[in-house]
PDB file of C-alpha atoms in Angstrom:
ATOM      1  CA  MET V   1    -113.535 223.748 -52.868  1.00 38.00           C
ATOM      2  CA  SER V   2    -109.902 223.581 -53.900  1.00 40.00           C
ATOM      3  CA  ASN V   3    -109.303 227.316 -53.941  1.00 43.00           C
ATOM      4  CA  GLN V   4    -111.068 227.871 -50.642  1.00 41.00           C
ATOM      5  CA  TYR V   5    -109.238 224.979 -49.018  1.00 41.00           C
ATOM      6  CA  THR V   6    -105.879 226.192 -50.259  1.00 44.00           C
ATOM      7  CA  THR V   7    -106.535 229.721 -49.028  1.00 41.00           C
ATOM      8  CA  ILE V   8    -107.420 228.517 -45.539  1.00 46.00           C
ATOM      9  CA  GLY V   9    -104.744 225.876 -45.200  1.00 49.00           C
ATOM     10  CA  GLU V  10    -101.811 227.369 -47.060  1.00 54.00           C
ATOM     11  CA  PRO V  11    -100.434 230.616 -45.619  1.00 53.00           C
ATOM     12  CA  MET V  12     -97.633 230.966 -48.182  1.00 53.00           C
ATOM     13  CA  HIS V  13     -96.962 230.574 -51.885  1.00 54.00           C
ATOM     14  CA  SER V  14     -94.031 228.783 -53.486  1.00 54.00           C
ATOM     15  CA  ASP V  15     -93.348 226.992 -56.752  1.00 67.00           C
ATOM     16  CA  ASN V  16     -91.600 224.186 -54.843  1.00 76.00           C
ATOM     17  CA  PRO V  17     -94.243 221.726 -53.512  1.00 81.00           C
ATOM     18  CA  ILE V  18     -91.774 220.041 -51.152  1.00 79.00           C
ATOM     19  CA  LEU V  19     -90.831 223.386 -49.617  1.00 85.00           C
ATOM     20  CA  ARG V  20     -94.490 224.357 -49.286  1.00 86.00           C
ATOM     21  CA  GLY V  21     -95.357 221.016 -47.729  1.00 83.00           C
ATOM     22  CA  ALA V  22     -92.420 221.194 -45.331  1.00 85.00           C
ATOM     23  CA  ILE V  23     -93.378 224.697 -44.181  1.00 89.00           C
ATOM     24  CA  LEU V  24     -96.978 223.619 -43.640  1.00 88.00           C
ATOM     25  CA  ILE V  25     -95.865 220.627 -41.569  1.00 88.00           C
ATOM     26  CA  VAL V  26     -93.520 222.757 -39.457  1.00 90.00           C
ATOM     27  CA  ILE V  27     -96.284 225.304 -38.805  1.00 93.00           C
ATOM     28  CA  CYS V  28     -98.615 222.432 -37.902  1.00 91.00           C
ATOM     29  CA  MET V  29     -96.092 221.005 -35.429  1.00 90.00           C
ATOM     30  CA  LEU V  30     -95.451 224.460 -33.963  1.00 92.00           C
ATOM     31  CA  ILE V  31     -99.166 224.870 -33.270  1.00 93.00           C
ATOM     32  CA  LEU V  32     -99.446 221.395 -31.737  1.00 91.00           C
ATOM     33  CA  GLY V  33     -96.312 221.937 -29.671  1.00 90.00           C
ATOM     34  CA  VAL V  34     -97.957 224.986 -28.099  1.00 90.00           C
ATOM     35  CA  ILE V  35    -101.553 223.839 -27.641  1.00 91.00           C
ATOM     36  CA  ASP V  36    -100.710 220.352 -26.360  1.00 89.00           C
ATOM     37  CA  ASN V  37     -98.833 222.008 -23.506  1.00 88.00           C
ATOM     38  CA  PHE V  38    -102.096 223.770 -22.610  1.00 87.00           C
ATOM     39  CA  VAL V  39    -103.559 220.379 -21.659  1.00 88.00           C
ATOM     40  CA  LYS V  40    -101.868 220.719 -18.286  1.00 85.00           C
ATOM     41  CA  PHE V  41    -103.934 223.859 -17.647  1.00 85.00           C
ATOM     42  CA  ILE V  42    -107.088 221.944 -18.547  1.00 90.00           C
ATOM     43  CA  ALA V  43    -106.084 218.887 -16.486  1.00 87.00           C
ATOM     44  CA  GLN V  44    -106.146 220.982 -13.308  1.00 85.00           C
ATOM     45  CA  ASP V  45    -109.941 221.330 -13.493  1.00 89.00           C
ATOM     46  CA  VAL V  46    -111.484 218.742 -15.835  1.00 90.00           C
ATOM     47  CA  GLY V  47    -110.693 215.148 -16.749  1.00 91.00           C
ATOM     48  CA  LEU V  48    -109.496 213.552 -19.969  1.00 92.00           C
ATOM     49  CA  TRP V  49    -112.939 212.261 -20.949  1.00 94.00           C
ATOM     50  CA  GLN V  50    -114.731 215.555 -20.422  1.00 94.00           C
ATOM     51  CA  PHE V  51    -111.971 217.431 -22.227  1.00 93.00           C
ATOM     52  CA  GLN V  52    -112.204 215.176 -25.276  1.00 93.00           C
ATOM     53  CA  ALA V  53    -116.006 215.275 -25.319  1.00 95.00           C
ATOM     54  CA  MET V  54    -116.085 219.069 -25.265  1.00 94.00           C
ATOM     55  CA  LYS V  55    -113.210 219.583 -27.687  1.00 93.00           C
ATOM     56  CA  CYS V  56    -114.454 217.045 -30.210  1.00 93.00           C
ATOM     57  CA  ALA V  57    -117.998 218.412 -30.085  1.00 93.00           C
ATOM     58  CA  LEU V  58    -116.656 221.812 -31.117  1.00 92.00           C
ATOM     59  CA  ILE V  59    -114.436 220.431 -33.892  1.00 90.00           C
ATOM     60  CA  ALA V  60    -117.114 218.058 -35.219  1.00 92.00           C
ATOM     61  CA  LEU V  61    -119.612 220.926 -35.315  1.00 93.00           C
ATOM     62  CA  GLY V  62    -117.119 223.139 -37.131  1.00 90.00           C
ATOM     63  CA  THR V  63    -116.328 220.355 -39.612  1.00 90.00           C
ATOM     64  CA  TRP V  64    -120.035 219.752 -40.271  1.00 93.00           C
ATOM     65  CA  ILE V  65    -120.632 223.457 -40.918  1.00 93.00           C
ATOM     66  CA  ALA V  66    -117.627 223.676 -43.247  1.00 90.00           C
ATOM     67  CA  ALA V  67    -118.733 220.558 -45.150  1.00 90.00           C
ATOM     68  CA  TRP V  68    -122.262 221.910 -45.468  1.00 93.00           C
ATOM     69  CA  ARG V  69    -121.003 225.260 -46.743  1.00 92.00           C
ATOM     70  CA  MET V  70    -118.750 223.557 -49.317  1.00 91.00           C
ATOM     71  CA  ASN V  71    -121.356 220.914 -50.211  1.00 92.00           C
ATOM     72  CA  ILE V  72    -119.082 218.023 -49.203  1.00 89.00           C
ATOM     73  CA  PRO V  73    -120.930 214.800 -48.244  1.00 91.00           C
ATOM     74  CA  LEU V  74    -120.031 213.442 -44.812  1.00 93.00           C
ATOM     75  CA  ARG V  75    -121.826 210.127 -45.183  1.00 93.00           C
ATOM     76  CA  PRO V  76    -119.126 207.437 -45.503  1.00 92.00           C
ATOM     77  CA  LEU V  77    -119.071 205.033 -48.435  1.00 92.00           C
ATOM     78  CA  ARG V  78    -118.278 202.119 -46.112  1.00 94.00           C
ATOM     79  CA  PRO V  79    -119.556 202.993 -42.612  1.00 94.00           C
ATOM     80  CA  LEU V  80    -118.056 199.965 -40.855  1.00 96.00           C
ATOM     81  CA  ASN V  81    -114.576 200.648 -42.245  1.00 94.00           C
ATOM     82  CA  VAL V  82    -114.772 204.306 -41.244  1.00 93.00           C
ATOM     83  CA  PHE V  83    -115.962 203.350 -37.757  1.00 96.00           C
ATOM     84  CA  VAL V  84    -113.061 200.922 -37.242  1.00 96.00           C
ATOM     85  CA  ARG V  85    -110.576 203.509 -38.494  1.00 92.00           C
ATOM     86  CA  SER V  86    -112.065 206.192 -36.241  1.00 94.00           C
ATOM     87  CA  ALA V  87    -112.019 203.874 -33.220  1.00 96.00           C
ATOM     88  CA  LEU V  88    -108.345 202.999 -33.748  1.00 95.00           C
ATOM     89  CA  TYR V  89    -107.371 206.654 -34.014  1.00 92.00           C
ATOM     90  CA  ALA V  90    -109.539 207.507 -30.997  1.00 95.00           C
ATOM     91  CA  VAL V  91    -107.795 204.922 -28.798  1.00 96.00           C
ATOM     92  CA  ALA V  92    -104.409 206.211 -29.950  1.00 94.00           C
ATOM     93  CA  MET V  93    -105.274 209.813 -29.088  1.00 93.00           C
ATOM     94  CA  LEU V  94    -106.853 208.923 -25.733  1.00 94.00           C
ATOM     95  CA  LEU V  95    -103.649 207.140 -24.735  1.00 94.00           C
ATOM     96  CA  TYR V  96    -101.528 210.073 -25.935  1.00 92.00           C
ATOM     97  CA  PHE V  97    -103.602 212.804 -24.282  1.00 92.00           C
ATOM     98  CA  GLY V  98    -104.035 210.687 -21.160  1.00 90.00           C
ATOM     99  CA  ALA V  99    -100.294 210.965 -20.596  1.00 89.00           C
ATOM    100  CA  LEU V 100    -100.176 214.734 -21.110  1.00 86.00           C
ATOM    101  CA  GLY V 101    -101.604 215.445 -17.670  1.00 80.00           C
ATOM    102  CA  THR V 102     -98.270 214.442 -16.116  1.00 82.00           C
ATOM    103  CA  VAL V 103     -95.758 213.631 -18.888  1.00 86.00           C
ATOM    104  CA  PRO V 104     -93.899 216.346 -20.843  1.00 86.00           C
ATOM    105  CA  VAL V 105     -95.323 216.744 -24.340  1.00 87.00           C
ATOM    106  CA  SER V 106     -91.939 216.073 -25.933  1.00 86.00           C
ATOM    107  CA  ILE V 107     -91.676 212.689 -24.166  1.00 87.00           C
ATOM    108  CA  ALA V 108     -95.255 211.750 -25.053  1.00 89.00           C
ATOM    109  CA  ALA V 109     -94.702 212.797 -28.678  1.00 88.00           C
ATOM    110  CA  ALA V 110     -91.539 210.703 -28.852  1.00 89.00           C
ATOM    111  CA  GLY V 111     -93.559 207.651 -27.821  1.00 89.00           C
ATOM    112  CA  LEU V 112     -96.258 208.386 -30.393  1.00 89.00           C
ATOM    113  CA  PHE V 113     -93.620 208.804 -33.106  1.00 87.00           C
ATOM    114  CA  LEU V 114     -92.946 205.078 -32.871  1.00 88.00           C
ATOM    115  CA  ALA V 115     -95.968 204.648 -35.162  1.00 86.00           C
ATOM    116  CA  PRO V 116     -93.904 204.425 -38.419  1.00 84.00           C
ATOM    117  CA  ILE V 117     -91.787 201.715 -36.814  1.00 87.00           C
ATOM    118  CA  PHE V 118     -94.903 199.796 -35.759  1.00 89.00           C
ATOM    119  CA  VAL V 119     -96.198 200.121 -39.335  1.00 86.00           C
ATOM    120  CA  VAL V 120     -93.121 198.281 -40.616  1.00 86.00           C
ATOM    121  CA  ILE V 121     -93.408 195.596 -37.929  1.00 88.00           C
ATOM    122  CA  LEU V 122     -97.138 195.092 -38.547  1.00 88.00           C
ATOM    123  CA  SER V 123     -96.526 194.900 -42.294  1.00 86.00           C
ATOM    124  CA  VAL V 124     -94.185 191.991 -41.671  1.00 87.00           C
ATOM    125  CA  VAL V 125     -96.422 190.242 -39.126  1.00 87.00           C
ATOM    126  CA  LEU V 126     -99.799 190.768 -40.827  1.00 86.00           C
ATOM    127  CA  PHE V 127     -98.917 190.924 -44.519  1.00 82.00           C
ATOM    128  CA  LYS V 128     -95.621 189.001 -44.665  1.00 82.00           C
ATOM    129  CA  SER V 129     -93.798 191.981 -46.127  1.00 81.00           C
ATOM    130  CA  ARG V 130     -90.050 191.639 -46.525  1.00 81.00           C
ATOM    131  CA  ILE V 131     -87.676 194.153 -44.983  1.00 81.00           C
ATOM    132  CA  GLY V 132     -83.950 194.481 -45.302  1.00 82.00           C
ATOM    133  CA  PRO V 133     -81.185 195.245 -42.812  1.00 84.00           C
ATOM    134  CA  TYR V 134     -81.713 199.013 -43.251  1.00 82.00           C
ATOM    135  CA  ARG V 135     -85.219 198.931 -41.769  1.00 84.00           C
ATOM    136  CA  ILE V 136     -84.292 196.303 -39.179  1.00 87.00           C
ATOM    137  CA  PHE V 137     -81.629 198.709 -37.953  1.00 90.00           C
ATOM    138  CA  ALA V 138     -84.195 201.525 -37.811  1.00 87.00           C
ATOM    139  CA  ILE V 139     -86.622 199.374 -35.799  1.00 88.00           C
ATOM    140  CA  LEU V 140     -83.961 198.374 -33.280  1.00 90.00           C
ATOM    141  CA  LEU V 141     -82.743 201.963 -33.014  1.00 91.00           C
ATOM    142  CA  GLY V 142     -86.266 203.286 -32.411  1.00 88.00           C
ATOM    143  CA  PHE V 143     -87.038 200.828 -29.650  1.00 87.00           C
ATOM    144  CA  ALA V 144     -83.626 201.423 -28.111  1.00 90.00           C
ATOM    145  CA  GLY V 145     -84.568 205.098 -28.019  1.00 88.00           C
ATOM    146  CA  VAL V 146     -87.738 204.235 -26.110  1.00 85.00           C
ATOM    147  CA  LEU V 147     -85.740 202.226 -23.586  1.00 84.00           C
ATOM    148  CA  VAL V 148     -83.326 205.139 -23.152  1.00 86.00           C
ATOM    149  CA  ILE V 149     -86.254 207.480 -22.384  1.00 82.00           C
ATOM    150  CA  LEU V 150     -88.269 205.111 -20.169  1.00 79.00           C
ATOM    151  CA  ARG V 151     -85.291 203.409 -18.486  1.00 74.00           C
ATOM    152  CA  PRO V 152     -87.589 200.588 -17.303  1.00 68.00           C
ATOM    153  CA  PHE V 153     -84.926 198.859 -15.226  1.00 66.00           C
ATOM    154  CA  GLY V 154     -84.462 201.731 -12.784  1.00 61.00           C
ATOM    155  CA  GLN V 155     -86.552 203.911 -10.506  1.00 59.00           C
ATOM    156  CA  HIS V 156     -86.978 206.508 -13.245  1.00 63.00           C
ATOM    157  CA  LEU V 157     -89.802 204.601 -15.031  1.00 66.00           C
ATOM    158  CA  ASP V 158     -93.028 206.607 -15.211  1.00 73.00           C
ATOM    159  CA  PRO V 159     -95.916 204.236 -16.075  1.00 79.00           C
ATOM    160  CA  MET V 160     -97.771 207.148 -17.689  1.00 83.00           C
ATOM    161  CA  ALA V 161     -94.971 207.497 -20.246  1.00 84.00           C
ATOM    162  CA  ILE V 162     -95.857 204.019 -21.548  1.00 89.00           C
ATOM    163  CA  LEU V 163     -99.305 205.221 -22.678  1.00 92.00           C
ATOM    164  CA  PRO V 164     -98.057 207.080 -25.810  1.00 92.00           C
ATOM    165  CA  VAL V 165     -96.033 204.018 -26.825  1.00 91.00           C
ATOM    166  CA  ALA V 166     -99.216 201.940 -26.691  1.00 94.00           C
ATOM    167  CA  GLY V 167    -100.939 204.786 -28.529  1.00 94.00           C
ATOM    168  CA  ALA V 168     -98.346 204.503 -31.304  1.00 92.00           C
ATOM    169  CA  LEU V 169     -99.394 200.893 -31.914  1.00 94.00           C
ATOM    170  CA  PHE V 170    -103.042 201.885 -32.409  1.00 95.00           C
ATOM    171  CA  TYR V 171    -101.961 204.890 -34.485  1.00 89.00           C
ATOM    172  CA  ALA V 172     -99.987 202.577 -36.768  1.00 89.00           C
ATOM    173  CA  LEU V 173    -102.977 200.234 -37.109  1.00 92.00           C
ATOM    174  CA  ALA V 174    -105.167 203.214 -37.993  1.00 89.00           C
ATOM    175  CA  MET V 175    -102.682 204.439 -40.600  1.00 84.00           C
ATOM    176  CA  MET V 176    -102.550 201.041 -42.267  1.00 87.00           C
ATOM    177  CA  PHE V 177    -106.319 200.569 -42.084  1.00 88.00           C
ATOM    178  CA  THR V 178    -106.880 203.980 -43.675  1.00 84.00           C
ATOM    179  CA  GLY V 179    -104.710 203.186 -46.673  1.00 81.00           C
ATOM    180  CA  ARG V 180    -106.184 199.738 -47.236  1.00 84.00           C
ATOM    181  CA  PHE V 181    -109.871 200.219 -46.460  1.00 88.00           C
ATOM    182  CA  CYS V 182    -110.678 203.953 -46.449  1.00 86.00           C
ATOM    183  CA  ALA V 183    -108.707 205.291 -49.410  1.00 81.00           C
ATOM    184  CA  GLN V 184    -111.848 206.264 -51.353  1.00 85.00           C
ATOM    185  CA  GLU V 185    -113.491 208.180 -48.501  1.00 84.00           C
ATOM    186  CA  GLN V 186    -113.739 211.977 -48.408  1.00 85.00           C
ATOM    187  CA  SER V 187    -111.001 213.386 -46.151  1.00 81.00           C
ATOM    188  CA  MET V 188    -113.455 215.746 -44.448  1.00 85.00           C
ATOM    189  CA  SER V 189    -115.812 212.831 -43.839  1.00 89.00           C
ATOM    190  CA  LEU V 190    -112.981 210.877 -42.185  1.00 88.00           C
ATOM    191  CA  LEU V 191    -112.146 213.933 -40.085  1.00 87.00           C
ATOM    192  CA  PHE V 192    -115.762 214.403 -38.980  1.00 92.00           C
ATOM    193  CA  TRP V 193    -116.366 210.788 -38.005  1.00 94.00           C
ATOM    194  CA  TYR V 194    -113.029 210.553 -36.211  1.00 92.00           C
ATOM    195  CA  PHE V 195    -113.803 213.505 -33.962  1.00 92.00           C
ATOM    196  CA  LEU V 196    -117.373 212.307 -33.463  1.00 95.00           C
ATOM    197  CA  THR V 197    -116.065 208.887 -32.378  1.00 96.00           C
ATOM    198  CA  LEU V 198    -113.453 210.385 -30.075  1.00 95.00           C
ATOM    199  CA  GLY V 199    -116.062 212.693 -28.544  1.00 95.00           C
ATOM    200  CA  THR V 200    -118.412 209.745 -28.034  1.00 96.00           C
ATOM    201  CA  CYS V 201    -115.610 207.908 -26.231  1.00 96.00           C
ATOM    202  CA  GLY V 202    -115.317 210.944 -23.977  1.00 95.00           C
ATOM    203  CA  VAL V 203    -119.033 210.816 -23.136  1.00 95.00           C
ATOM    204  CA  ILE V 204    -118.829 207.063 -22.445  1.00 95.00           C
ATOM    205  CA  GLY V 205    -115.795 207.578 -20.220  1.00 93.00           C
ATOM    206  CA  MET V 206    -117.562 210.287 -18.202  1.00 91.00           C
ATOM    207  CA  THR V 207    -120.610 208.017 -17.814  1.00 91.00           C
ATOM    208  CA  VAL V 208    -118.526 205.072 -16.584  1.00 89.00           C
ATOM    209  CA  ILE V 209    -116.603 207.229 -14.094  1.00 88.00           C
ATOM    210  CA  HIS V 210    -119.839 208.702 -12.750  1.00 80.00           C
ATOM    211  CA  GLY V 211    -121.763 205.406 -12.688  1.00 75.00           C
ATOM    212  CA  PHE V 212    -119.092 203.377 -10.887  1.00 71.00           C
ATOM    213  CA  ASP V 213    -117.585 206.176  -8.771  1.00 67.00           C
ATOM    214  CA  ILE V 214    -114.185 205.431 -10.282  1.00 61.00           C
ATOM    215  CA  GLY V 215    -113.034 208.872  -9.213  1.00 55.00           C
ATOM    216  CA  GLN V 216    -113.423 207.809  -5.595  1.00 52.00           C
ATOM    217  CA  MET V 217    -111.248 204.692  -5.892  1.00 51.00           C
ATOM    218  CA  GLY V 218    -107.926 206.436  -5.558  1.00 52.00           C
ATOM    219  CA  GLU V 219    -106.069 209.652  -6.061  1.00 59.00           C
ATOM    220  CA  LEU V 220    -107.949 211.959  -8.410  1.00 62.00           C
ATOM    221  CA  SER V 221    -106.112 212.377 -11.693  1.00 78.00           C
ATOM    222  CA  PHE V 222    -106.637 213.514 -15.264  1.00 84.00           C
ATOM    223  CA  LEU V 223    -107.728 209.973 -16.194  1.00 85.00           C
ATOM    224  CA  ASN V 224    -110.372 209.370 -13.523  1.00 84.00           C
ATOM    225  CA  ARG V 225    -111.673 212.866 -12.746  1.00 86.00           C
ATOM    226  CA  PRO V 226    -115.497 212.957 -12.968  1.00 86.00           C
ATOM    227  CA  PHE V 227    -117.529 215.635 -14.714  1.00 87.00           C
ATOM    228  CA  ALA V 228    -117.037 219.155 -13.367  1.00 88.00           C
ATOM    229  CA  TRP V 229    -118.611 222.375 -14.517  1.00 89.00           C
ATOM    230  CA  PRO V 230    -115.820 224.104 -16.441  1.00 88.00           C
ATOM    231  CA  THR V 231    -114.673 227.568 -15.509  1.00 89.00           C
ATOM    232  CA  LEU V 232    -114.458 230.317 -18.102  1.00 91.00           C
ATOM    233  CA  ALA V 233    -110.690 229.817 -18.156  1.00 89.00           C
ATOM    234  CA  VAL V 234    -111.048 226.099 -18.935  1.00 89.00           C
ATOM    235  CA  LEU V 235    -113.623 226.831 -21.634  1.00 92.00           C
ATOM    236  CA  GLY V 236    -111.144 229.272 -23.152  1.00 92.00           C
ATOM    237  CA  TRP V 237    -108.320 226.717 -23.159  1.00 90.00           C
ATOM    238  CA  ILE V 238    -110.587 224.065 -24.695  1.00 91.00           C
ATOM    239  CA  LEU V 239    -111.684 226.528 -27.378  1.00 92.00           C
ATOM    240  CA  ILE V 240    -108.035 227.301 -28.149  1.00 91.00           C
ATOM    241  CA  GLN V 241    -107.290 223.562 -28.278  1.00 89.00           C
ATOM    242  CA  SER V 242    -110.203 222.977 -30.644  1.00 89.00           C
ATOM    243  CA  ILE V 243    -109.325 225.788 -33.043  1.00 90.00           C
ATOM    244  CA  GLY V 244    -105.617 224.986 -32.951  1.00 90.00           C
ATOM    245  CA  SER V 245    -106.122 221.241 -33.473  1.00 86.00           C
ATOM    246  CA  GLY V 246    -108.559 221.751 -36.328  1.00 81.00           C
ATOM    247  CA  TYR V 247    -106.304 224.223 -38.121  1.00 85.00           C
ATOM    248  CA  ALA V 248    -103.179 222.130 -37.541  1.00 87.00           C
ATOM    249  CA  ILE V 249    -104.839 219.029 -39.020  1.00 80.00           C
ATOM    250  CA  LEU V 250    -105.952 221.134 -41.985  1.00 77.00           C
ATOM    251  CA  LEU V 251    -102.352 222.224 -42.589  1.00 84.00           C
ATOM    252  CA  GLN V 252    -101.109 218.658 -42.220  1.00 81.00           C
ATOM    253  CA  THR V 253    -103.712 217.320 -44.653  1.00 75.00           C
ATOM    254  CA  ARG V 254    -102.851 220.017 -47.191  1.00 76.00           C
ATOM    255  CA  ALA V 255     -99.126 219.271 -46.863  1.00 80.00           C
ATOM    256  CA  TYR V 256     -99.656 215.604 -47.720  1.00 75.00           C
ATOM    257  CA  GLN V 257    -101.848 216.590 -50.654  1.00 68.00           C
ATOM    258  CA  ILE V 258     -99.246 218.762 -52.365  1.00 77.00           C
ATOM    259  CA  ALA V 259     -95.934 217.043 -51.528  1.00 75.00           C
ATOM    260  CA  ASP V 260     -94.326 213.626 -51.263  1.00 71.00           C
ATOM    261  CA  ALA V 261     -95.441 212.203 -47.898  1.00 65.00           C
ATOM    262  CA  SER V 262     -92.215 210.229 -47.435  1.00 64.00           C
ATOM    263  CA  ILE V 263     -90.253 213.497 -47.471  1.00 73.00           C
ATOM    264  CA  VAL V 264     -92.489 215.988 -45.664  1.00 77.00           C
ATOM    265  CA  SER V 265     -93.331 213.488 -42.905  1.00 75.00           C
ATOM    266  CA  VAL V 266     -89.746 213.845 -41.703  1.00 79.00           C
ATOM    267  CA  PHE V 267     -90.514 217.426 -40.651  1.00 84.00           C
ATOM    268  CA  GLU V 268     -93.110 216.176 -38.169  1.00 85.00           C
ATOM    269  CA  TYR V 269     -90.245 215.427 -35.812  1.00 86.00           C
ATOM    270  CA  SER V 270     -89.893 219.177 -35.306  1.00 87.00           C
ATOM    271  CA  LEU V 271     -92.710 218.675 -32.778  1.00 88.00           C
ATOM    272  CA  LEU V 272     -90.134 217.283 -30.351  1.00 86.00           C
ATOM    273  CA  VAL V 273     -88.249 220.583 -30.460  1.00 86.00           C
ATOM    274  CA  PHE V 274     -91.319 222.823 -30.240  1.00 88.00           C
ATOM    275  CA  ALA V 275     -92.937 220.776 -27.488  1.00 88.00           C
ATOM    276  CA  GLY V 276     -89.737 220.755 -25.463  1.00 86.00           C
ATOM    277  CA  PHE V 277     -89.289 224.523 -25.835  1.00 88.00           C
ATOM    278  CA  TRP V 278     -92.862 225.394 -24.822  1.00 86.00           C
ATOM    279  CA  GLY V 279     -92.796 222.859 -21.991  1.00 86.00           C
ATOM    280  CA  TRP V 280     -89.727 224.609 -20.628  1.00 86.00           C
ATOM    281  CA  LEU V 281     -91.197 228.082 -21.176  1.00 84.00           C
ATOM    282  CA  LEU V 282     -94.654 227.373 -19.709  1.00 82.00           C
ATOM    283  CA  TRP V 283     -93.918 224.773 -17.061  1.00 78.00           C
ATOM    284  CA  GLY V 284     -90.191 224.920 -16.432  1.00 81.00           C
ATOM    285  CA  GLU V 285     -89.808 221.335 -17.683  1.00 78.00           C
ATOM    286  CA  THR V 286     -86.268 220.311 -18.431  1.00 79.00           C
ATOM    287  CA  LEU V 287     -85.124 217.211 -20.253  1.00 77.00           C
ATOM    288  CA  ILE V 288     -82.041 215.369 -19.095  1.00 80.00           C
ATOM    289  CA  MET V 289     -79.414 214.283 -21.583  1.00 87.00           C
ATOM    290  CA  TRP V 290     -80.731 210.692 -21.735  1.00 82.00           C
ATOM    291  CA  ASP V 291     -84.204 211.936 -22.728  1.00 84.00           C
ATOM    292  CA  MET V 292     -82.762 214.026 -25.560  1.00 88.00           C
ATOM    293  CA  ILE V 293     -80.601 211.141 -26.757  1.00 90.00           C
ATOM    294  CA  GLY V 294     -83.611 208.812 -26.764  1.00 88.00           C
ATOM    295  CA  MET V 295     -85.749 211.295 -28.706  1.00 89.00           C
ATOM    296  CA  ALA V 296     -82.946 211.778 -31.238  1.00 90.00           C
ATOM    297  CA  MET V 297     -82.701 208.002 -31.697  1.00 91.00           C
ATOM    298  CA  ILE V 298     -86.469 207.701 -32.322  1.00 89.00           C
ATOM    299  CA  ALA V 299     -86.448 210.655 -34.717  1.00 88.00           C
ATOM    300  CA  PHE V 300     -83.488 209.281 -36.667  1.00 89.00           C
ATOM    301  CA  ALA V 301     -85.137 205.857 -36.894  1.00 88.00           C
ATOM    302  CA  GLY V 302     -88.335 207.407 -38.229  1.00 85.00           C
ATOM    303  CA  ILE V 303     -86.411 209.483 -40.763  1.00 84.00           C
ATOM    304  CA  CYS V 304     -84.568 206.369 -41.943  1.00 83.00           C
ATOM    305  CA  ILE V 305     -87.858 204.548 -42.505  1.00 81.00           C
ATOM    306  CA  ALA V 306     -89.402 207.577 -44.245  1.00 76.00           C
ATOM    307  CA  PHE V 307     -86.582 207.853 -46.756  1.00 74.00           C
ATOM    308  CA  ARG V 308     -86.427 204.082 -47.227  1.00 68.00           C
ATOM    309  CA  ASN V 309     -90.152 204.070 -48.088  1.00 62.00           C
ATOM    310  CA  LYS V 310     -89.356 206.495 -50.894  1.00 54.00           C
ATOM    311  CA  ASP V 311     -87.297 203.844 -52.692  1.00 51.00           C
TER     312      ASP V 311
END
């Protein structure tokens, strides 16, 4: 298993595990920065729920085949814990992808990158952890960055841009839950049940929209669009999303296996650069100076927390 996994997930060789992990993370973020911009192509024809149902069905099937070939058990040791973890991650990703129909990927990613800050806050609130002035500064800086991007006191506020911030809260809960209650589970099992849960949420969402005619209650959007037979082009984009997402997560998982997570996680912020570049190239999206300042503030806050966790 180890040799096969390394061959698939590690496209380079180096004696320095931190360098290898950093390169893997950067490649992962490059892939996500490209394919997440493709969601706007998909959003023109199908809705969020249908997109997630189709994408997750493909990834879950691929994960099941890979696990079967490598003789890796997918049955969780603690089913309830794995379900809760999967549900938290699913909510986080639905909120994030729900914003991508209208919000630039770089802005949505900046909101989602508040997760490490929420982890610190939740650790204090739920587990009475003690934090010093260094992390308090990082928390304040991160939320100031969000305010700079959203500018909620003016006419600039886009309600859809709030979704990834809410997603970051659920993402942080999922991260903490994984470490405390799912540490002994097989990583491929966690991956399989996460995508199966997210895909099931997609099916439920499509059923609710169809059953209550939610799509007829207002302007049709990515969030409330009912089921539509996908075109060949949409099927192609969803296939690209599925392959890209699966491979990117494989690279990310491998990076955290071989290198110090508190160091390599810093390189995840390269997604803001890649997403912004591809958003400009594909859609002509441009970020104003305030958006870039806000993203830099969030990234710096996350980096501060990452390096402080190393102590």
